[in-house]
């Protein structure tokens, strides 16, 4: 004989609200996603053999790792610096990865026998 278990609705709502994030952080995360998607799509359209797209993809992955770390450490009360890093951190990361990739490419051209 199988018995069904009925869970009161108030208990389910308490379990859902166990790990909410601050609404400011939620808006910052949405802004970061809305900022990254068009830039990534534009780098897909560039005719540079995918170099900018690779740099952009690395920057997006790095930014989302940063967002995950910040959200894990302070989900309820992010500081102003956390919100700025989540909202606008993609641009400096993208610039750094772009220059790092060009430096790596220049090094590979100058030293063709380097083991990469």
PDB file of N, CA, C and O in Angstrom, residues 27-37 63-64 67 86-88 90:
ATOM      1  N   UNK A  27      19.565  42.683  -9.836  1.00  0.00           N
ATOM      2  CA  UNK A  27      19.593  43.666 -10.935  1.00  0.00           C
ATOM      3  C   UNK A  27      20.977  43.776 -11.542  1.00  0.00           C
ATOM      4  O   UNK A  27      21.128  43.915 -12.763  1.00  0.00           O
ATOM      5  N   UNK A  28      22.015  43.717 -10.724  1.00  0.00           N
ATOM      6  CA  UNK A  28      23.381  43.799 -11.236  1.00  0.00           C
ATOM      7  C   UNK A  28      23.723  42.575 -12.090  1.00  0.00           C
ATOM      8  O   UNK A  28      24.377  42.702 -13.132  1.00  0.00           O
ATOM      9  N   UNK A  29      23.250  41.404 -11.687  1.00  0.00           N
ATOM     10  CA  UNK A  29      23.502  40.186 -12.459  1.00  0.00           C
ATOM     11  C   UNK A  29      22.784  40.250 -13.801  1.00  0.00           C
ATOM     12  O   UNK A  29      23.338  39.889 -14.839  1.00  0.00           O
ATOM     13  N   UNK A  30      21.561  40.740 -13.795  1.00  0.00           N
ATOM     14  CA  UNK A  30      20.824  40.889 -15.057  1.00  0.00           C
ATOM     15  C   UNK A  30      21.521  41.897 -15.978  1.00  0.00           C
ATOM     16  O   UNK A  30      21.618  41.680 -17.180  1.00  0.00           O
ATOM     17  N   UNK A  31      22.013  42.995 -15.411  1.00  0.00           N
ATOM     18  CA  UNK A  31      22.729  43.986 -16.209  1.00  0.00           C
ATOM     19  C   UNK A  31      23.975  43.368 -16.835  1.00  0.00           C
ATOM     20  O   UNK A  31      24.275  43.613 -18.008  1.00  0.00           O
ATOM     21  N   UNK A  32      24.698  42.563 -16.062  1.00  0.00           N
ATOM     22  CA  UNK A  32      25.905  41.914 -16.590  1.00  0.00           C
ATOM     23  C   UNK A  32      25.562  40.978 -17.738  1.00  0.00           C
ATOM     24  O   UNK A  32      26.256  40.953 -18.756  1.00  0.00           O
ATOM     25  N   UNK A  33      24.480  40.228 -17.604  1.00  0.00           N
ATOM     26  CA  UNK A  33      24.089  39.308 -18.677  1.00  0.00           C
ATOM     27  C   UNK A  33      23.661  40.073 -19.924  1.00  0.00           C
ATOM     28  O   UNK A  33      24.033  39.708 -21.040  1.00  0.00           O
ATOM     29  N   UNK A  34      22.882  41.140 -19.728  1.00  0.00           N
ATOM     30  CA  UNK A  34      22.439  41.950 -20.868  1.00  0.00           C
ATOM     31  C   UNK A  34      23.602  42.680 -21.526  1.00  0.00           C
ATOM     32  O   UNK A  34      23.550  43.015 -22.699  1.00  0.00           O
ATOM     33  N   UNK A  35      24.654  42.942 -20.797  1.00  0.00           N
ATOM     34  CA  UNK A  35      25.827  43.611 -21.346  1.00  0.00           C
ATOM     35  C   UNK A  35      26.698  42.626 -22.129  1.00  0.00           C
ATOM     36  O   UNK A  35      27.230  42.967 -23.183  1.00  0.00           O
ATOM     37  N   UNK A  36      26.824  41.411 -21.646  1.00  0.00           N
ATOM     38  CA  UNK A  36      27.740  40.444 -22.244  1.00  0.00           C
ATOM     39  C   UNK A  36      27.200  39.828 -23.526  1.00  0.00           C
ATOM     40  O   UNK A  36      27.973  39.590 -24.460  1.00  0.00           O
ATOM     41  N   UNK A  37      25.927  39.575 -23.592  1.00  0.00           N
ATOM     42  CA  UNK A  37      25.365  38.895 -24.749  1.00  0.00           C
ATOM     43  C   UNK A  37      25.572  39.649 -26.063  1.00  0.00           C
ATOM     44  O   UNK A  37      26.068  39.056 -27.027  1.00  0.00           O
ATOM     45  N   UNK A  63      34.155  36.431 -15.697  1.00  0.00           N
ATOM     46  CA  UNK A  63      33.187  37.301 -15.034  1.00  0.00           C
ATOM     47  C   UNK A  63      32.151  36.477 -14.266  1.00  0.00           C
ATOM     48  O   UNK A  63      31.800  36.818 -13.144  1.00  0.00           O
ATOM     49  N   UNK A  64      31.668  35.387 -14.846  1.00  0.00           N
ATOM     50  CA  UNK A  64      30.659  34.584 -14.153  1.00  0.00           C
ATOM     51  C   UNK A  64      31.258  33.827 -12.978  1.00  0.00           C
ATOM     52  O   UNK A  64      30.562  33.579 -11.984  1.00  0.00           O
ATOM     53  N   UNK A  67      31.204  36.519 -10.379  1.00  0.00           N
ATOM     54  CA  UNK A  67      29.838  36.716  -9.884  1.00  0.00           C
ATOM     55  C   UNK A  67      29.441  35.588  -8.939  1.00  0.00           C
ATOM     56  O   UNK A  67      28.831  35.819  -7.893  1.00  0.00           O
ATOM     57  N   UNK A  86      30.244  43.273 -10.181  1.00  0.00           N
ATOM     58  CA  UNK A  86      29.295  42.428 -10.908  1.00  0.00           C
ATOM     59  C   UNK A  86      28.771  43.160 -12.132  1.00  0.00           C
ATOM     60  O   UNK A  86      28.682  42.614 -13.219  1.00  0.00           O
ATOM     61  N   UNK A  87      28.443  44.429 -11.949  1.00  0.00           N
ATOM     62  CA  UNK A  87      27.810  45.183 -13.032  1.00  0.00           C
ATOM     63  C   UNK A  87      28.786  45.565 -14.142  1.00  0.00           C
ATOM     64  O   UNK A  87      28.492  45.405 -15.323  1.00  0.00           O
ATOM     65  N   UNK A  88      29.955  46.069 -13.781  1.00  0.00           N
ATOM     66  CA  UNK A  88      30.875  46.605 -14.783  1.00  0.00           C
ATOM     67  C   UNK A  88      32.207  45.866 -14.854  1.00  0.00           C
ATOM     68  O   UNK A  88      33.143  46.341 -15.495  1.00  0.00           O
ATOM     69  N   UNK A  90      32.981  43.152 -16.402  1.00  0.00           N
ATOM     70  CA  UNK A  90      33.249  42.472 -17.676  1.00  0.00           C
ATOM     71  C   UNK A  90      34.173  43.288 -18.574  1.00  0.00           C
ATOM     72  O   UNK A  90      35.048  42.723 -19.235  1.00  0.00           O
TER      73      UNK A  90
END
